[in-house]
Tab-separated table of C-alpha atoms and ligand atoms in Angstrom:
chain	number	residue	atom	x	y	z
A	1	MET	CA	9.956	-12.278	8.687
A	2	ALA	CA	10.019	-14.544	5.462
A	3	SER	CA	9.528	-13.498	1.984
A	4	HIS	CA	6.930	-11.534	-0.023
A	5	LEU	CA	5.775	-9.376	2.943
A	6	PRO	CA	2.514	-7.584	2.317
A	7	ARG	CA	3.387	-4.074	1.629
A	8	HIS	CA	0.043	-2.893	2.503
A	9	VAL	CA	-2.159	-4.241	5.065
A	10	ALA	CA	-5.771	-3.238	5.597
A	11	ILE	CA	-7.950	-3.931	8.645
A	12	ILE	CA	-11.678	-3.866	9.244
A	13	MET	CA	-11.554	-3.460	13.102
A	14	ASP	CA	-14.773	-5.264	14.265
A	15	GLY	CA	-16.082	-6.493	17.487
A	16	ASN	CA	-15.838	-3.778	20.050
A	17	GLY	CA	-19.339	-3.769	20.914
A	18	ARG	CA	-19.638	-7.611	21.320
A	19	TRP	CA	-16.494	-7.468	23.552
A	20	ALA	CA	-18.119	-5.038	25.941
A	21	GLY	CA	-21.474	-6.864	25.816
A	22	ARG	CA	-19.469	-10.119	26.968
A	23	ARG	CA	-18.459	-8.261	29.984
A	24	ASP	CA	-21.569	-6.446	30.558
A	25	LEU	CA	-20.074	-2.997	29.935
A	26	PRO	CA	-21.391	-0.220	27.821
A	27	ARG	CA	-20.359	-0.447	23.915
A	28	CYS	CA	-18.237	2.531	24.396
A	29	VAL	CA	-15.881	0.634	26.829
A	30	GLY	CA	-15.142	-1.650	23.824
A	31	HIS	CA	-14.238	1.183	21.433
A	32	TRP	CA	-11.794	2.655	24.175
A	33	GLU	CA	-10.277	-0.837	24.526
A	34	GLY	CA	-10.220	-0.888	20.653
A	35	MET	CA	-7.866	2.148	20.765
A	36	ASN	CA	-5.214	0.104	22.521
A	37	ALA	CA	-5.307	-2.506	19.951
A	38	VAL	CA	-4.608	0.216	17.367
A	39	ARG	CA	-1.240	0.938	19.218
A	40	GLU	CA	-0.543	-2.845	19.100
A	41	VAL	CA	-0.945	-3.210	15.251
A	42	VAL	CA	0.786	-0.030	14.663
A	43	GLU	CA	3.981	-1.435	16.538
A	44	GLY	CA	3.394	-4.849	15.014
A	45	ALA	CA	3.099	-3.365	11.576
A	46	CYS	CA	6.619	-1.378	12.197
A	47	ALA	CA	8.260	-4.666	13.629
A	48	ALA	CA	7.147	-6.672	10.538
A	49	GLY	CA	8.251	-4.218	7.924
A	50	VAL	CA	4.970	-3.489	6.571
A	51	GLU	CA	4.958	0.070	4.628
A	52	ILE	CA	1.238	0.831	4.842
A	53	LEU	CA	-1.381	0.103	7.455
A	54	THR	CA	-5.012	1.221	6.698
A	55	LEU	CA	-7.691	1.045	9.505
A	56	TYR	CA	-11.454	1.337	8.906
A	57	ALA	CA	-12.153	3.464	12.073
A	58	PHE	CA	-15.488	4.896	11.305
A	59	SER	CA	-17.634	4.117	8.124
A	60	THR	CA	-20.402	6.398	6.739
A	61	GLU	CA	-22.761	3.762	7.947
A	62	ASN	CA	-21.899	4.513	11.525
A	63	TRP	CA	-23.372	7.994	11.356
A	64	ARG	CA	-26.730	5.945	11.991
A	65	ARG	CA	-25.292	4.914	15.181
A	66	PRO	CA	-27.120	6.378	18.449
A	67	PRO	CA	-25.819	9.835	19.032
A	68	GLU	CA	-24.020	8.783	22.370
A	69	GLU	CA	-22.056	6.044	20.669
A	70	ILE	CA	-21.035	8.577	17.980
A	71	GLU	CA	-19.978	10.930	20.623
A	72	ALA	CA	-17.976	8.126	22.332
A	73	LEU	CA	-16.216	7.278	19.054
A	74	MET	CA	-15.278	10.837	18.292
A	75	GLY	CA	-13.761	11.029	21.914
A	76	VAL	CA	-11.718	8.000	21.168
A	77	LEU	CA	-10.440	9.445	18.002
A	78	GLN	CA	-9.682	12.698	19.840
A	79	ALA	CA	-7.939	11.029	22.784
A	80	PHE	CA	-6.036	8.708	20.224
A	81	ALA	CA	-4.815	11.925	18.286
A	82	GLU	CA	-3.703	13.669	21.636
A	83	LYS	CA	-2.144	10.676	23.282
A	84	GLU	CA	-0.413	9.318	20.197
A	85	ARG	CA	0.533	12.131	17.789
A	86	GLU	CA	4.098	12.789	19.225
A	87	ARG	CA	5.011	9.288	19.866
A	88	LEU	CA	3.768	8.293	16.339
A	89	ALA	CA	6.006	11.116	14.993
A	90	ARG	CA	8.985	9.866	16.927
A	91	GLU	CA	8.581	6.386	15.559
A	92	GLY	CA	8.201	7.775	12.028
A	93	VAL	CA	4.644	7.036	11.427
A	94	GLU	CA	2.785	9.410	9.171
A	95	VAL	CA	-0.817	9.617	9.600
A	96	ARG	CA	-3.366	10.469	6.928
A	97	VAL	CA	-7.020	10.653	7.452
A	98	LEU	CA	-9.273	9.615	4.531
A	99	GLY	CA	-12.993	10.086	4.317
A	100	GLU	CA	-15.572	12.555	4.386
A	101	ILE	CA	-14.090	14.273	7.315
A	102	GLU	CA	-15.981	17.759	6.712
A	103	ARG	CA	-19.005	15.671	8.690
A	104	LEU	CA	-16.792	15.602	11.810
A	105	ASP	CA	-17.480	17.965	14.576
A	106	GLU	CA	-14.893	20.791	15.217
A	107	PRO	CA	-12.979	19.275	18.076
A	108	SER	CA	-12.631	15.994	16.102
A	109	LEU	CA	-11.543	17.869	12.902
A	110	GLU	CA	-8.980	19.872	15.048
A	111	ALA	CA	-7.596	16.569	16.496
A	112	VAL	CA	-7.257	15.183	12.767
A	113	ARG	CA	-5.371	18.335	11.607
A	114	ARG	CA	-2.966	18.110	14.727
A	115	ILE	CA	-2.226	14.433	14.242
A	116	VAL	CA	-1.755	14.839	10.443
A	117	ALA	CA	0.568	17.942	10.897
A	118	THR	CA	2.542	16.478	13.801
A	119	THR	CA	3.180	13.189	11.944
A	120	ARG	CA	3.876	14.410	8.440
A	121	GLY	CA	6.842	13.272	6.752
A	122	GLY	CA	7.240	10.172	8.921
A	123	ASP	CA	8.762	7.630	6.508
A	124	ARG	CA	8.753	4.190	8.602
A	125	LEU	CA	4.987	3.518	8.218
A	126	LEU	CA	2.009	5.312	6.503
A	127	LEU	CA	-1.095	4.865	8.793
A	128	ASN	CA	-4.358	5.610	6.937
A	129	LEU	CA	-7.314	6.374	9.281
A	130	MET	CA	-10.344	5.698	7.342
A	131	ILE	CA	-12.897	8.091	9.245
A	132	SER	CA	-16.440	8.702	7.851
A	133	TYR	CA	-15.361	6.736	4.972
A	134	GLY	CA	-17.649	4.762	2.600
A	135	GLY	CA	-16.248	2.743	-0.554
A	136	ARG	CA	-19.440	3.579	-2.775
A	137	GLU	CA	-19.157	7.443	-1.748
A	138	GLU	CA	-15.619	7.331	-2.543
A	139	ILE	CA	-16.241	5.808	-6.197
A	140	VAL	CA	-18.976	8.565	-6.572
A	141	GLY	CA	-16.682	11.141	-5.684
A	142	ALA	CA	-14.108	9.995	-8.105
A	143	VAL	CA	-16.619	9.891	-10.912
A	144	ARG	CA	-17.751	13.262	-10.208
A	145	ALA	CA	-14.004	14.706	-10.209
A	146	LEU	CA	-13.444	12.988	-13.337
A	147	ALA	CA	-16.682	14.119	-14.990
A	148	ALA	CA	-16.044	17.805	-14.107
A	149	ALA	CA	-12.533	17.478	-15.397
A	150	ALA	CA	-14.023	16.660	-18.787
A	151	ARG	CA	-16.536	19.328	-18.668
A	152	ALA	CA	-13.711	21.599	-18.309
A	153	GLY	CA	-11.796	20.015	-21.123
A	154	MET	CA	-8.988	18.935	-18.929
A	155	VAL	CA	-9.225	15.157	-19.814
A	156	GLU	CA	-10.737	13.276	-22.982
A	157	PRO	CA	-13.676	11.116	-21.545
A	158	GLY	CA	-11.811	8.159	-23.754
A	159	ALA	CA	-8.710	8.586	-22.156
A	160	ILE	CA	-9.981	7.845	-18.613
A	161	ASP	CA	-8.428	4.586	-17.877
A	162	GLU	CA	-7.869	2.596	-14.583
A	163	ASP	CA	-4.957	4.698	-13.618
A	164	ALA	CA	-6.863	8.031	-14.062
A	165	PHE	CA	-9.591	6.325	-11.750
A	166	ARG	CA	-7.408	4.996	-9.311
A	167	GLY	CA	-5.747	8.727	-9.179
A	168	ALA	CA	-9.181	10.183	-8.496
A	169	LEU	CA	-9.882	7.906	-5.310
A	170	LEU	CA	-9.070	9.138	-1.856
A	171	THR	CA	-6.229	6.661	-1.853
A	172	GLY	CA	-4.688	7.870	-5.205
A	173	GLY	CA	-1.148	7.324	-5.173
A	174	ILE	CA	-1.039	4.687	-2.465
A	175	PRO	CA	-0.822	0.954	-3.824
A	176	ASP	CA	-3.846	-1.408	-3.240
A	177	PRO	CA	-3.829	-3.214	-0.010
A	178	ASP	CA	-2.007	-6.812	-0.281
A	179	LEU	CA	-3.893	-8.002	2.677
A	180	LEU	CA	-7.306	-7.368	4.287
A	181	ILE	CA	-7.822	-8.583	7.828
A	182	ARG	CA	-11.274	-8.724	9.409
A	183	THR	CA	-11.748	-9.337	13.052
A	184	SER	CA	-14.865	-10.789	14.958
A	185	GLY	CA	-15.569	-13.474	12.263
A	186	GLU	CA	-17.767	-11.514	9.952
A	187	MET	CA	-17.277	-12.178	6.175
A	188	ARG	CA	-18.349	-8.903	4.759
A	189	ILE	CA	-16.755	-6.118	3.035
A	190	SER	CA	-19.086	-3.376	4.738
A	191	ASN	CA	-18.411	-0.869	1.824
A	192	PHE	CA	-14.678	-0.713	2.611
A	193	MET	CA	-12.127	0.151	-0.292
A	194	LEU	CA	-14.519	-1.597	-2.945
A	195	TRP	CA	-12.003	-0.508	-5.767
A	196	GLN	CA	-8.967	-1.209	-4.240
A	197	LEU	CA	-9.583	-4.639	-2.624
A	198	ALA	CA	-10.008	-6.421	-6.277
A	199	TYR	CA	-7.094	-8.712	-5.916
A	200	THR	CA	-6.369	-8.336	-2.168
A	201	GLU	CA	-6.069	-11.622	0.009
A	202	PHE	CA	-8.565	-11.722	2.790
A	203	HIS	CA	-7.901	-13.034	6.303
A	204	VAL	CA	-10.970	-13.290	8.695
A	205	THR	CA	-10.254	-14.019	12.473
A	206	PRO	CA	-12.757	-14.685	15.054
A	207	VAL	CA	-10.802	-12.561	17.640
A	208	LEU	CA	-12.615	-9.407	18.680
A	209	TRP	CA	-10.709	-6.242	17.812
A	210	PRO	CA	-9.995	-5.175	21.303
A	211	ASP	CA	-8.325	-8.536	21.919
A	212	PHE	CA	-6.326	-8.336	18.782
A	213	THR	CA	-2.677	-8.404	19.284
A	214	ARG	CA	0.624	-8.160	17.324
A	215	GLU	CA	0.842	-11.956	17.163
A	216	ASP	CA	-2.592	-12.047	15.387
A	217	LEU	CA	-1.146	-9.554	13.063
A	218	PHE	CA	2.026	-11.604	12.381
A	219	GLU	CA	-0.344	-14.754	11.969
A	220	ALA	CA	-2.344	-13.176	9.211
A	221	ILE	CA	0.756	-12.124	7.454
A	222	LEU	CA	2.370	-15.756	7.659
A	223	GLU	CA	-0.946	-17.044	6.415
A	224	TYR	CA	-0.726	-14.590	3.487
A	225	GLN	CA	2.810	-15.653	2.901
A	226	ARG	CA	1.579	-19.158	2.497
A	227	ARG	CA	-0.684	-18.251	-0.303
A	228	GLU	CA	-0.087	-17.934	-3.925
A	229	ARG	CA	-1.374	-14.898	-5.639
A	230	ARG	CA	-2.334	-15.147	-9.137
A	231	PHE	CA	-4.063	-11.847	-9.879
A	232	GLY	CA	-6.397	-13.782	-12.254
A	233	GLY	CA	-3.722	-15.531	-14.160
A	234	VAL	CA	-2.114	-19.046	-13.847
A	235	ALA	CA	0.413	-20.157	-11.216
A	236	ALA	CA	4.058	-19.336	-12.513
A	237	GLY	CA	6.344	-22.264	-13.471
B	301	FPP	C1	-16.566	-1.869	15.045
B	301	FPP	O1	-16.990	-2.618	16.289
B	301	FPP	C2	-15.723	-0.810	15.303
B	301	FPP	C3	-16.065	0.474	15.098
B	301	FPP	C4	-17.323	0.793	14.537
B	301	FPP	C5	-15.098	1.554	15.334
B	301	FPP	C6	-13.453	1.150	15.533
B	301	FPP	C7	-13.046	2.132	16.131
B	301	FPP	C8	-11.949	1.804	17.180
B	301	FPP	C9	-11.160	0.449	17.170
B	301	FPP	C10	-11.519	2.791	18.005
B	301	FPP	C11	-9.996	3.276	17.721
B	301	FPP	C12	-9.714	3.906	16.599
B	301	FPP	C13	-8.786	4.849	16.278
B	301	FPP	C14	-8.218	4.936	14.907
B	301	FPP	C15	-8.703	6.078	17.379
B	301	FPP	P1	-18.584	-2.705	16.574
B	301	FPP	O2	-19.092	-1.517	17.344
B	301	FPP	O3	-19.242	-2.703	15.242
B	301	FPP	O4	-18.755	-3.829	17.195
B	301	FPP	P2	-19.910	-5.042	17.024
B	301	FPP	O5	-20.084	-5.420	15.778
B	301	FPP	O6	-19.247	-6.106	18.055
B	301	FPP	O7	-21.115	-4.268	17.793
């Protein structure tokens, strides 16, 4: 693919419920179909040469959904981990799970531990699954950690700068996303990576998540490559 490939692509996977609704199917069928689209984008990201892929799989707000839907989503997560972990490890994909995962039930936590352990050290693609994740909660957690460090005398409050703050986030050490894709046409951030998206290019597509293919990913990357990023400055040359 052409020049300046996005190094880090983040995706808000939206539209599973509508995909199912249009077919008169229960919403959970849309989530199961959504799992296949995850496989598609992992392969697409590897083929394109993307280094980091971050997927918003379950938000802190999603805990407010009906218990049967939460159960279905946890079932999808467990099935994904079981079905994919060996294959992802063979493909060189390292999976990390970021969010308040202590809120997950034990089988889901175990699934998370297994997929993370099996894929550790993969060096082709870093796949971040954001689960029980909220951007505001992440920022509050970082503030708490820095305040505790200051109280313990480990850091001078005046020495807390952007780099220190970045390091205290769940994504500490991972570069910010270059490109954010949101499916199903919604124009919202929905509490996703609020700090990290400061200069990220957005691509919104009407495609519902279960229908999203690697070609849709390539199209988003091509559109990104046609844009000029200025990070608040002026155009070069
Ligand atoms: C939003 O669609 C999607 C979610 C809340 C869950 C995303 C989960 C998956 C794609 C399952 C597979 C993921 C992994 C990593 C195993 P929605 O339900 O809000 O759809 P709607 O807006 O049309 O109702």
